[in-house]
mmCIF file of C-alpha atoms (C1' of nucleotides) and ligand atoms in Angstrom:
data_model
loop_
_atom_site.group_PDB
_atom_site.id
_atom_site.type_symbol
_atom_site.label_atom_id
_atom_site.label_comp_id
_atom_site.label_asym_id
_atom_site.label_seq_id
_atom_site.Cartn_x
_atom_site.Cartn_y
_atom_site.Cartn_z
ATOM 1 C CA MET A 111 -3.336 33.106 8.394
ATOM 2 C CA LEU A 112 -1.134 31.396 5.626
ATOM 3 C CA SER A 113 -2.351 30.531 2.438
ATOM 4 C CA ILE A 114 -1.400 26.985 1.069
ATOM 5 C CA GLY A 115 1.480 28.414 -0.962
ATOM 6 C CA ASP A 116 3.318 30.348 2.221
ATOM 7 C CA LEU A 117 2.800 26.982 4.019
ATOM 8 C CA SER A 118 4.598 25.309 1.299
ATOM 9 C CA LYS A 119 7.199 27.894 1.250
ATOM 10 C CA ARG A 120 7.835 27.555 4.751
ATOM 11 C CA THR A 121 8.115 23.983 4.862
ATOM 12 C CA GLY A 122 9.432 22.940 1.757
ATOM 13 C CA VAL A 123 6.451 20.635 1.034
ATOM 14 C CA LYS A 124 5.049 21.269 -2.302
ATOM 15 C CA VAL A 125 1.399 22.477 -2.794
ATOM 16 C CA PRO A 126 -0.003 19.634 -4.270
ATOM 17 C CA THR A 127 1.656 17.195 -1.695
ATOM 18 C CA ILE A 128 -0.094 19.377 1.167
ATOM 19 C CA ARG A 129 -3.329 18.664 -0.339
ATOM 20 C CA TYR A 130 -2.554 15.138 -0.762
ATOM 21 C CA TYR A 131 -2.070 14.923 2.807
ATOM 22 C CA GLU A 132 -4.917 16.668 3.689
ATOM 23 C CA GLN A 133 -6.880 14.053 1.349
ATOM 24 C CA MET A 134 -4.894 11.023 3.371
ATOM 25 C CA GLY A 135 -6.167 12.162 6.740
ATOM 26 C CA LEU A 136 -3.035 13.565 8.036
ATOM 27 C CA ILE A 137 -3.832 17.122 8.090
ATOM 28 C CA GLU A 138 -7.429 18.548 8.971
ATOM 29 C CA ALA A 139 -9.344 19.954 6.511
ATOM 30 C CA ALA A 140 -8.176 23.765 6.751
ATOM 31 C CA GLU A 141 -10.354 26.486 7.511
ATOM 32 C CA ARG A 142 -11.393 28.347 3.875
ATOM 33 C CA SER A 143 -11.408 31.835 2.998
ATOM 34 C CA GLU A 144 -14.751 33.274 1.535
ATOM 35 C CA GLY A 145 -13.460 32.248 -1.989
ATOM 36 C CA ASN A 146 -12.769 28.556 -0.784
ATOM 37 C CA GLN A 147 -9.210 28.930 -0.615
ATOM 38 C CA ARG A 148 -7.180 26.929 2.267
ATOM 39 C CA ARG A 149 -6.105 28.977 5.096
ATOM 40 C CA TYR A 150 -3.585 27.601 7.843
ATOM 41 C CA GLU A 151 -2.156 28.690 11.287
ATOM 42 C CA ARG A 152 0.740 28.160 13.253
ATOM 43 C CA ASN A 153 0.137 24.687 14.415
ATOM 44 C CA ASP A 154 -0.548 23.663 11.048
ATOM 45 C CA LEU A 155 2.778 24.503 10.062
ATOM 46 C CA GLU A 156 3.987 22.140 13.085
ATOM 47 C CA ARG A 157 2.044 19.440 11.777
ATOM 48 C CA LEU A 158 3.128 19.698 8.527
ATOM 49 C CA ALA A 159 7.055 19.951 9.565
ATOM 50 C CA PHE A 160 6.346 16.663 11.563
ATOM 51 C CA ILE A 161 5.093 14.927 8.500
ATOM 52 C CA ARG A 162 7.848 16.285 6.130
ATOM 53 C CA HIS A 163 10.227 15.102 8.547
ATOM 54 C CA ALA A 164 8.821 11.748 9.155
ATOM 55 C CA ARG A 165 8.741 11.159 5.465
ATOM 56 C CA ASP A 166 12.305 12.082 5.025
ATOM 57 C CA LEU A 167 13.125 9.423 7.790
ATOM 58 C CA GLY A 168 11.172 7.194 5.156
ATOM 59 C CA LEU A 169 8.124 6.644 7.482
ATOM 60 C CA ASP A 170 5.168 5.542 5.376
ATOM 61 C CA ILE A 171 1.582 7.600 5.659
ATOM 62 C CA PRO A 172 0.097 4.942 7.677
ATOM 63 C CA ALA A 173 2.930 5.218 10.443
ATOM 64 C CA ILE A 174 2.822 8.906 10.383
ATOM 65 C CA ARG A 175 -1.091 8.968 10.950
ATOM 66 C CA GLU A 176 -0.494 6.525 13.898
ATOM 67 C CA LEU A 177 2.266 8.667 15.231
ATOM 68 C CA ILE A 178 0.129 11.955 14.849
ATOM 69 C CA ALA A 179 -2.772 10.269 16.795
ATOM 70 C CA LEU A 180 -0.603 9.185 19.592
ATOM 71 C CA SER A 181 1.056 12.518 19.963
ATOM 72 C CA GLN A 182 -2.245 13.947 20.865
ATOM 73 C CA HIS A 183 -2.517 11.575 23.982
ATOM 74 C CA PRO A 184 0.340 12.827 25.843
ATOM 75 C CA ASP A 185 -0.492 10.970 28.921
ATOM 76 C CA LEU A 186 -0.062 7.579 27.395
ATOM 77 C CA PRO A 187 2.956 5.496 27.501
ATOM 78 C CA CYS A 188 5.108 5.667 24.398
ATOM 79 C CA VAL A 189 5.896 2.113 23.771
ATOM 80 C CA ASN A 190 3.645 2.113 20.630
ATOM 81 C CA ALA A 191 5.572 5.054 18.987
ATOM 82 C CA ASP A 192 8.865 3.672 19.644
ATOM 83 C CA ARG A 193 7.580 0.324 18.150
ATOM 84 C CA ILE A 194 6.856 1.971 14.869
ATOM 85 C CA ALA A 195 10.316 3.568 14.707
ATOM 86 C CA ALA A 196 12.078 0.407 15.759
ATOM 87 C CA ASP A 197 9.818 -1.512 13.126
ATOM 88 C CA HIS A 198 11.021 1.017 10.635
ATOM 89 C CA LEU A 199 14.722 0.711 11.538
ATOM 90 C CA VAL A 200 14.704 -2.990 11.138
ATOM 91 C CA ALA A 201 12.821 -2.367 7.826
ATOM 92 C CA VAL A 202 15.625 -0.111 6.787
ATOM 93 C CA ARG A 203 18.104 -2.543 7.889
ATOM 94 C CA GLU A 204 16.803 -5.383 5.605
ATOM 95 C CA LYS A 205 16.896 -2.632 2.641
ATOM 96 C CA ILE A 206 20.540 -1.944 3.378
ATOM 97 C CA GLU A 207 21.346 -5.876 3.316
ATOM 98 C CA LYS A 208 19.626 -6.679 0.113
ATOM 99 C CA LEU A 209 21.266 -3.750 -1.530
ATOM 100 C CA LYS A 210 24.840 -4.620 -0.028
ATOM 101 C CA LYS A 211 24.295 -8.137 -1.787
ATOM 102 C CA LEU A 212 23.409 -6.487 -4.973
ATOM 103 C CA GLU A 213 26.348 -4.112 -4.769
ATOM 104 C CA HIS A 214 28.517 -7.024 -4.212
ATOM 105 C CA GLU A 215 27.235 -8.941 -7.024
ATOM 106 C CA LEU A 216 27.164 -6.029 -9.447
ATOM 107 C CA GLU A 217 30.644 -5.182 -8.752
ATOM 108 C CA ARG A 218 31.991 -8.738 -9.115
ATOM 109 C CA ILE A 219 30.151 -9.061 -12.347
ATOM 110 C CA ILE A 220 31.396 -5.739 -13.701
ATOM 111 C CA SER A 221 34.986 -6.608 -12.772
ATOM 112 C CA HIS A 222 35.020 -9.708 -14.850
ATOM 113 C CA CYS A 223 33.892 -8.345 -18.091
ATOM 114 C CA ASP A 224 37.046 -7.506 -20.395
ATOM 115 C CA GLY A 225 35.000 -5.041 -21.992
ATOM 116 C CA HIS A 226 35.293 -6.551 -25.739
ATOM 117 C CA SER A 227 32.381 -8.082 -27.622
ATOM 118 C CA ILE A 228 28.772 -8.639 -26.280
ATOM 119 C CA GLU A 229 29.324 -12.226 -27.179
ATOM 120 C CA ASP A 230 31.863 -12.644 -24.441
ATOM 121 C CA CYS A 231 30.503 -10.097 -22.213
ATOM 122 C CA TYR A 232 30.354 -11.100 -18.803
ATOM 123 C CA VAL A 233 27.555 -8.683 -17.627
ATOM 124 C CA ILE A 234 25.296 -10.648 -20.418
ATOM 125 C CA ARG A 235 26.598 -13.990 -19.443
ATOM 126 C CA ALA A 236 26.170 -13.282 -15.858
ATOM 127 C CA LEU A 237 22.539 -12.100 -16.502
ATOM 128 C CA SER A 238 21.910 -15.188 -18.339
ATOM 129 C CA ASP A 239 23.044 -17.714 -15.804
ATOM 130 C CA HIS A 240 22.421 -16.987 -11.965
ATOM 131 C CA GLY A 241 24.694 -20.099 -11.303
ATOM 132 C CA LEU A 242 27.550 -17.648 -12.031
ATOM 133 C CA CYS A 243 26.242 -15.448 -8.810
ATOM 134 C CA GLU A 244 28.167 -15.974 -5.637
ATOM 135 C CA GLY A 245 24.930 -15.613 -3.412
ATOM 136 C CA GLU A 246 21.053 -15.521 -3.792
ATOM 137 C CA HIS A 247 19.046 -12.331 -4.243
ATOM 138 C CA MET B 273 5.685 -26.666 -26.319
ATOM 139 C CA LEU B 274 5.101 -25.188 -22.756
ATOM 140 C CA SER B 275 1.818 -23.308 -21.830
ATOM 141 C CA ILE B 276 2.309 -20.125 -19.802
ATOM 142 C CA GLY B 277 1.595 -21.866 -16.751
ATOM 143 C CA ASP B 278 4.445 -24.355 -17.399
ATOM 144 C CA LEU B 279 6.940 -21.523 -18.203
ATOM 145 C CA SER B 280 5.732 -19.756 -14.917
ATOM 146 C CA LYS B 281 6.320 -23.000 -12.922
ATOM 147 C CA ARG B 282 10.107 -23.527 -14.480
ATOM 148 C CA THR B 283 11.106 -19.922 -14.049
ATOM 149 C CA GLY B 284 9.465 -18.844 -11.035
ATOM 150 C CA VAL B 285 7.626 -16.049 -12.639
ATOM 151 C CA LYS B 286 4.049 -15.492 -12.149
ATOM 152 C CA VAL B 287 1.767 -16.035 -15.023
ATOM 153 C CA PRO B 288 0.170 -12.470 -15.100
ATOM 154 C CA THR B 289 3.763 -11.309 -14.864
ATOM 155 C CA ILE B 290 4.889 -12.879 -18.056
ATOM 156 C CA ARG B 291 1.950 -11.339 -19.722
ATOM 157 C CA TYR B 292 2.881 -8.168 -18.394
ATOM 158 C CA TYR B 293 6.507 -8.512 -19.776
ATOM 159 C CA GLU B 294 5.103 -9.417 -23.226
ATOM 160 C CA GLN B 295 2.774 -6.284 -23.060
ATOM 161 C CA MET B 296 6.269 -4.383 -22.121
ATOM 162 C CA GLY B 297 8.036 -5.785 -25.086
ATOM 163 C CA LEU B 298 10.476 -7.762 -23.080
ATOM 164 C CA ILE B 299 9.266 -11.245 -24.490
ATOM 165 C CA GLU B 300 8.282 -11.346 -28.185
ATOM 166 C CA ALA B 301 4.302 -12.404 -28.518
ATOM 167 C CA ALA B 302 4.053 -15.996 -28.266
ATOM 168 C CA GLU B 303 2.638 -18.270 -30.833
ATOM 169 C CA ARG B 304 -0.832 -19.277 -29.808
ATOM 170 C CA SER B 305 -2.822 -22.704 -29.772
ATOM 171 C CA GLU B 306 -5.970 -23.098 -31.739
ATOM 172 C CA GLY B 307 -7.977 -21.851 -28.728
ATOM 173 C CA ASN B 308 -5.663 -18.882 -28.521
ATOM 174 C CA GLN B 309 -3.583 -19.814 -25.592
ATOM 175 C CA ARG B 310 -0.022 -18.897 -25.621
ATOM 176 C CA ARG B 311 2.602 -21.826 -26.468
ATOM 177 C CA TYR B 312 6.363 -21.191 -25.561
ATOM 178 C CA GLU B 313 9.645 -22.809 -26.585
ATOM 179 C CA ARG B 314 12.873 -23.540 -25.107
ATOM 180 C CA ASN B 315 14.194 -20.309 -26.005
ATOM 181 C CA ASP B 316 11.542 -18.028 -24.289
ATOM 182 C CA LEU B 317 12.432 -20.189 -21.165
ATOM 183 C CA GLU B 318 15.910 -18.832 -21.432
ATOM 184 C CA ARG B 319 14.862 -15.237 -22.414
ATOM 185 C CA LEU B 320 12.381 -15.189 -19.138
ATOM 186 C CA ALA B 321 15.185 -16.469 -17.010
ATOM 187 C CA PHE B 322 17.291 -13.716 -17.928
ATOM 188 C CA ILE B 323 14.703 -11.266 -17.468
ATOM 189 C CA ARG B 324 14.031 -12.455 -14.170
ATOM 190 C CA HIS B 325 17.702 -12.561 -13.111
ATOM 191 C CA ALA B 326 18.010 -8.873 -14.184
ATOM 192 C CA ARG B 327 15.091 -7.893 -12.081
ATOM 193 C CA ASP B 328 16.390 -9.663 -9.078
ATOM 194 C CA LEU B 329 19.510 -7.565 -9.546
ATOM 195 C CA GLY B 330 17.311 -4.654 -9.631
ATOM 196 C CA LEU B 331 17.503 -3.617 -13.195
ATOM 197 C CA ASP B 332 14.436 -1.443 -14.431
ATOM 198 C CA ILE B 333 12.475 -2.637 -17.684
ATOM 199 C CA PRO B 334 13.905 -0.043 -19.759
ATOM 200 C CA ALA B 335 17.502 -1.298 -18.954
ATOM 201 C CA ILE B 336 16.684 -5.038 -19.571
ATOM 202 C CA ARG B 337 14.870 -3.938 -22.816
ATOM 203 C CA GLU B 338 18.144 -2.532 -23.707
ATOM 204 C CA LEU B 339 20.113 -5.242 -22.671
ATOM 205 C CA ILE B 340 18.280 -7.743 -24.554
ATOM 206 C CA ALA B 341 18.690 -5.720 -27.391
ATOM 207 C CA LEU B 342 22.268 -5.532 -27.374
ATOM 208 C CA SER B 343 22.488 -9.320 -26.722
ATOM 209 C CA GLN B 344 21.120 -9.986 -30.184
ATOM 210 C CA HIS B 345 24.136 -8.206 -31.733
ATOM 211 C CA PRO B 346 27.111 -10.480 -30.656
ATOM 212 C CA ASP B 347 29.627 -8.743 -32.559
ATOM 213 C CA LEU B 348 29.197 -5.405 -31.243
ATOM 214 C CA PRO B 349 31.449 -4.025 -28.365
ATOM 215 C CA CYS B 350 29.814 -4.491 -24.823
ATOM 216 C CA VAL B 351 30.423 -0.960 -23.551
ATOM 217 C CA ASN B 352 26.975 -0.231 -23.401
ATOM 218 C CA ALA B 353 26.052 -3.302 -21.657
ATOM 219 C CA ASP B 354 28.867 -2.726 -19.133
ATOM 220 C CA ARG B 355 27.695 0.933 -18.687
ATOM 221 C CA ILE B 356 24.141 -0.222 -17.867
ATOM 222 C CA ALA B 357 25.276 -2.360 -15.077
ATOM 223 C CA ALA B 358 28.097 0.186 -13.691
ATOM 224 C CA ASP B 359 25.260 3.015 -13.585
ATOM 225 C CA HIS B 360 23.024 0.450 -11.946
ATOM 226 C CA LEU B 361 25.850 -0.023 -9.559
ATOM 227 C CA VAL B 362 26.211 3.654 -8.782
ATOM 228 C CA ALA B 363 22.390 4.007 -7.942
ATOM 229 C CA VAL B 364 22.531 1.148 -5.696
ATOM 230 C CA ARG B 365 25.236 2.775 -3.796
ATOM 231 C CA GLU B 366 23.598 5.973 -3.490
ATOM 232 C CA LYS B 367 20.499 3.956 -2.002
ATOM 233 C CA ILE B 368 22.867 2.498 0.438
ATOM 234 C CA GLU B 369 24.367 5.420 1.321
ATOM 235 C CA LYS B 370 20.929 7.099 2.111
ATOM 236 C CA LEU B 371 19.739 4.296 4.056
ATOM 237 C CA LYS B 372 22.667 3.978 6.348
ATOM 238 C CA LYS B 373 22.162 7.819 6.992
ATOM 239 C CA LEU B 374 18.777 6.877 8.063
ATOM 240 C CA GLU B 375 19.737 4.136 9.927
ATOM 241 C CA HIS B 376 22.385 5.905 11.905
ATOM 242 C CA GLU B 377 19.584 8.572 12.723
ATOM 243 C CA LEU B 378 16.643 6.105 13.682
ATOM 244 C CA GLU B 379 19.242 4.140 15.887
ATOM 245 C CA ARG B 380 19.998 7.131 17.705
ATOM 246 C CA ILE B 381 16.560 8.518 18.093
ATOM 247 C CA ILE B 382 15.289 5.073 19.454
ATOM 248 C CA SER B 383 18.190 4.788 21.903
ATOM 249 C CA HIS B 384 17.510 8.185 23.529
ATOM 250 C CA CYS B 385 14.041 7.694 24.310
ATOM 251 C CA ASP B 386 13.627 6.489 28.081
ATOM 252 C CA GLY B 387 9.811 4.890 27.192
ATOM 253 C CA HIS B 388 7.811 6.590 29.535
ATOM 254 C CA SER B 389 5.235 8.914 28.283
ATOM 255 C CA ILE B 390 4.400 10.357 24.845
ATOM 256 C CA GLU B 391 4.863 13.805 26.335
ATOM 257 C CA ASP B 392 8.526 12.922 27.037
ATOM 258 C CA CYS B 393 9.044 10.412 23.703
ATOM 259 C CA TYR B 394 12.217 11.232 22.082
ATOM 260 C CA VAL B 395 10.756 9.783 19.154
ATOM 261 C CA ILE B 396 8.087 12.082 18.777
ATOM 262 C CA ARG B 397 10.275 15.059 19.770
ATOM 263 C CA ALA B 398 12.875 14.110 17.159
ATOM 264 C CA LEU B 399 10.057 13.917 14.337
ATOM 265 C CA SER B 400 9.051 17.478 15.341
ATOM 266 C CA ASP B 401 12.143 19.008 15.277
ATOM 267 C CA HIS B 402 14.892 18.193 12.756
ATOM 268 C CA GLY B 403 17.323 20.003 14.763
ATOM 269 C CA LEU B 404 17.672 17.325 16.826
ATOM 270 C CA CYS B 405 19.024 15.258 14.118
ATOM 271 C CA GLU B 406 22.802 14.823 13.417
ATOM 272 C CA GLY B 407 22.809 14.808 9.557
ATOM 273 C CA GLU B 408 20.606 15.824 6.550
ATOM 274 C CA HIS B 409 18.481 13.352 4.868
ATOM 275 C "C1'" DA C 259 -19.561 -36.421 -20.876
ATOM 276 C "C1'" DT C 260 -18.523 -34.046 -17.318
ATOM 277 C "C1'" DA C 261 -15.771 -31.672 -13.867
ATOM 278 C "C1'" DA C 262 -11.543 -29.302 -12.414
ATOM 279 C "C1'" DT C 263 -8.115 -26.476 -14.015
ATOM 280 C "C1'" DT C 264 -5.925 -23.478 -16.760
ATOM 281 C "C1'" DC C 265 -5.999 -19.647 -20.100
ATOM 282 C "C1'" DC C 266 -7.849 -15.643 -22.252
ATOM 283 C "C1'" DT C 267 -8.869 -10.157 -22.007
ATOM 284 C "C1'" DC C 268 -10.036 -6.175 -19.618
ATOM 285 C "C1'" DT C 269 -10.155 -3.162 -15.770
ATOM 286 C "C1'" DA C 270 -8.393 -1.407 -11.472
ATOM 287 C "C1'" DG C 271 -5.742 -1.034 -7.582
ATOM 288 C "C1'" DT C 272 -0.925 -0.786 -4.910
ATOM 289 C "C1'" DG C 273 2.571 4.187 -2.649
ATOM 290 C "C1'" DA C 274 3.138 8.440 -2.495
ATOM 291 C "C1'" DC C 275 3.051 11.697 -4.903
ATOM 292 C "C1'" DT C 276 3.320 14.687 -9.872
ATOM 293 C "C1'" DA C 277 1.369 16.951 -13.806
ATOM 294 C "C1'" DG C 278 -2.170 19.214 -16.297
ATOM 295 C "C1'" DA C 279 -6.909 20.984 -17.849
ATOM 296 C "C1'" DG C 280 -10.191 24.138 -17.095
ATOM 297 C "C1'" DC C 281 -11.773 27.621 -14.072
ATOM 298 C "C1'" DT C 282 -11.886 30.974 -9.981
ATOM 299 C "C1'" DA C 283 -9.821 34.065 -6.294
ATOM 300 C "C1'" DC C 284 -6.830 37.330 -4.787
ATOM 301 C "C1'" DA C 285 -3.187 41.286 -4.668
ATOM 302 C "C1'" DA C 286 -0.676 44.734 -6.713
ATOM 303 C "C1'" DG C 287 0.062 48.600 -9.727
ATOM 304 C "C1'" DA C 288 -1.733 52.234 -13.218
ATOM 305 C "C1'" DT D 138 -11.255 51.077 -9.853
ATOM 306 C "C1'" DC D 139 -9.840 48.256 -13.484
ATOM 307 C "C1'" DT D 140 -6.638 45.045 -14.745
ATOM 308 C "C1'" DT D 141 -3.421 42.254 -15.097
ATOM 309 C "C1'" DG D 142 -0.541 38.483 -13.214
ATOM 310 C "C1'" DT D 143 -0.155 35.166 -9.788
ATOM 311 C "C1'" DA D 144 -1.921 31.631 -7.006
ATOM 312 C "C1'" DG D 145 -5.717 29.093 -5.747
ATOM 313 C "C1'" DC D 146 -9.526 25.348 -6.812
ATOM 314 C "C1'" DT D 147 -11.342 20.477 -8.350
ATOM 315 C "C1'" DC D 148 -10.894 16.504 -10.947
ATOM 316 C "C1'" DT D 149 -8.487 13.255 -13.774
ATOM 317 C "C1'" DA D 150 -4.597 10.665 -15.292
ATOM 318 C "C1'" DG D 151 0.174 9.309 -15.109
ATOM 319 C "C1'" DT D 152 4.490 7.215 -12.694
ATOM 320 C "C1'" DC D 153 6.703 1.926 -11.847
ATOM 321 C "C1'" DA D 154 6.402 -3.199 -11.602
ATOM 322 C "C1'" DC D 155 3.493 -5.746 -10.920
ATOM 323 C "C1'" DT D 156 -1.165 -8.198 -8.795
ATOM 324 C "C1'" DA D 157 -6.267 -9.094 -7.971
ATOM 325 C "C1'" DG D 158 -10.331 -9.924 -9.728
ATOM 326 C "C1'" DA D 159 -14.506 -10.455 -13.154
ATOM 327 C "C1'" DG D 160 -16.320 -12.823 -16.712
ATOM 328 C "C1'" DG D 161 -15.840 -16.222 -20.109
ATOM 329 C "C1'" DA D 162 -13.548 -19.847 -23.153
ATOM 330 C "C1'" DA D 163 -10.200 -23.613 -23.494
ATOM 331 C "C1'" DT D 164 -7.884 -27.539 -22.029
ATOM 332 C "C1'" DT D 165 -6.974 -31.933 -19.190
ATOM 333 C "C1'" DA D 166 -8.426 -35.206 -16.239
ATOM 334 C "C1'" DT D 167 -11.947 -38.587 -14.582
HETATM 335 ZN ZN1 ZN E 105 31.061 -6.523 -21.054
HETATM 336 ZN ZN1 ZN E 106 22.283 -14.102 -9.545
HETATM 337 ZN ZN1 ZN E 107 9.313 6.970 23.392
HETATM 338 ZN ZN1 ZN E 108 16.295 15.161 10.760
#
DNA sequence: ATAATTCCTCTAGTGACTAGAGCTACAAGA
DNA sequence: TCTTGTAGCTCTAGTCACTAGAGGAATTAT
């Protein structure tokens, strides 16, 4: 039987975050000690590691909730789980694309400034006028 | 004299967002009509376009506030403005790096699943065990 | 004059936590 | 056994950059 602090140390998930996940329905409400403190078992540890890993990979809470639900029906086909991952990959790629455009534009803007007065500053001028940009954002 | 709705249409910034920018101190409190409605002039339009463009480039509100303050001292050297842009570029690059790692890991995970049952699903297995990952996140 | 639209302020909600207040439970040492 | 210190509990509010909605007033068009 682990306290919430033990669980936290072993998974690297902070104590308030564990309580938050319980509130969000990712973790079942834990058993309680006589003094009303949460007590966890080994499978809670696995569940929490799963959640943490999914979060580290950028999945949001509704997606994780769905994956947990799916993982409890081992006989079902896994298309839905695969789709969640694939959709997330698409979203990640879109973010990368947007950020690359920003990176490109920022590089260009910064390199065009000679670093003298604000009056001539290309950074300020570029911000004032999107017409100076190469692409859209 | 423009109403807040006119300003919104010409800049593409939504009406509540304009009021929010005023509250955040990015725009000076506008003059009011007899009936207490905001009335804007041409230079408010430029200011708002500046803010919008800076936001589109991903700058946050404190950074924009600082850039606006700087832009009102044309004789000062522009190192601080350039630094804000450069710092932002660094942050953008860091985000891109993180997302590329995620992209790589997600691609790998998805391609390893044969798409049969949940029991064998590589997506679920990979989420359960970071040891199956190639990198850190 | 009336109706339709726009405007006002204020509050609360978003996502995924984090911080803090005020209180209680538990574990270890004297 | 008592005491102290750490860890736990609940509840509220704050983060960021907005967005949505309520309830009412002003403006514009017909
Ligand atoms: Zn400059
Ligand atoms: Zn631009
Ligand atoms: Zn699968
Ligand atoms: Zn991993």
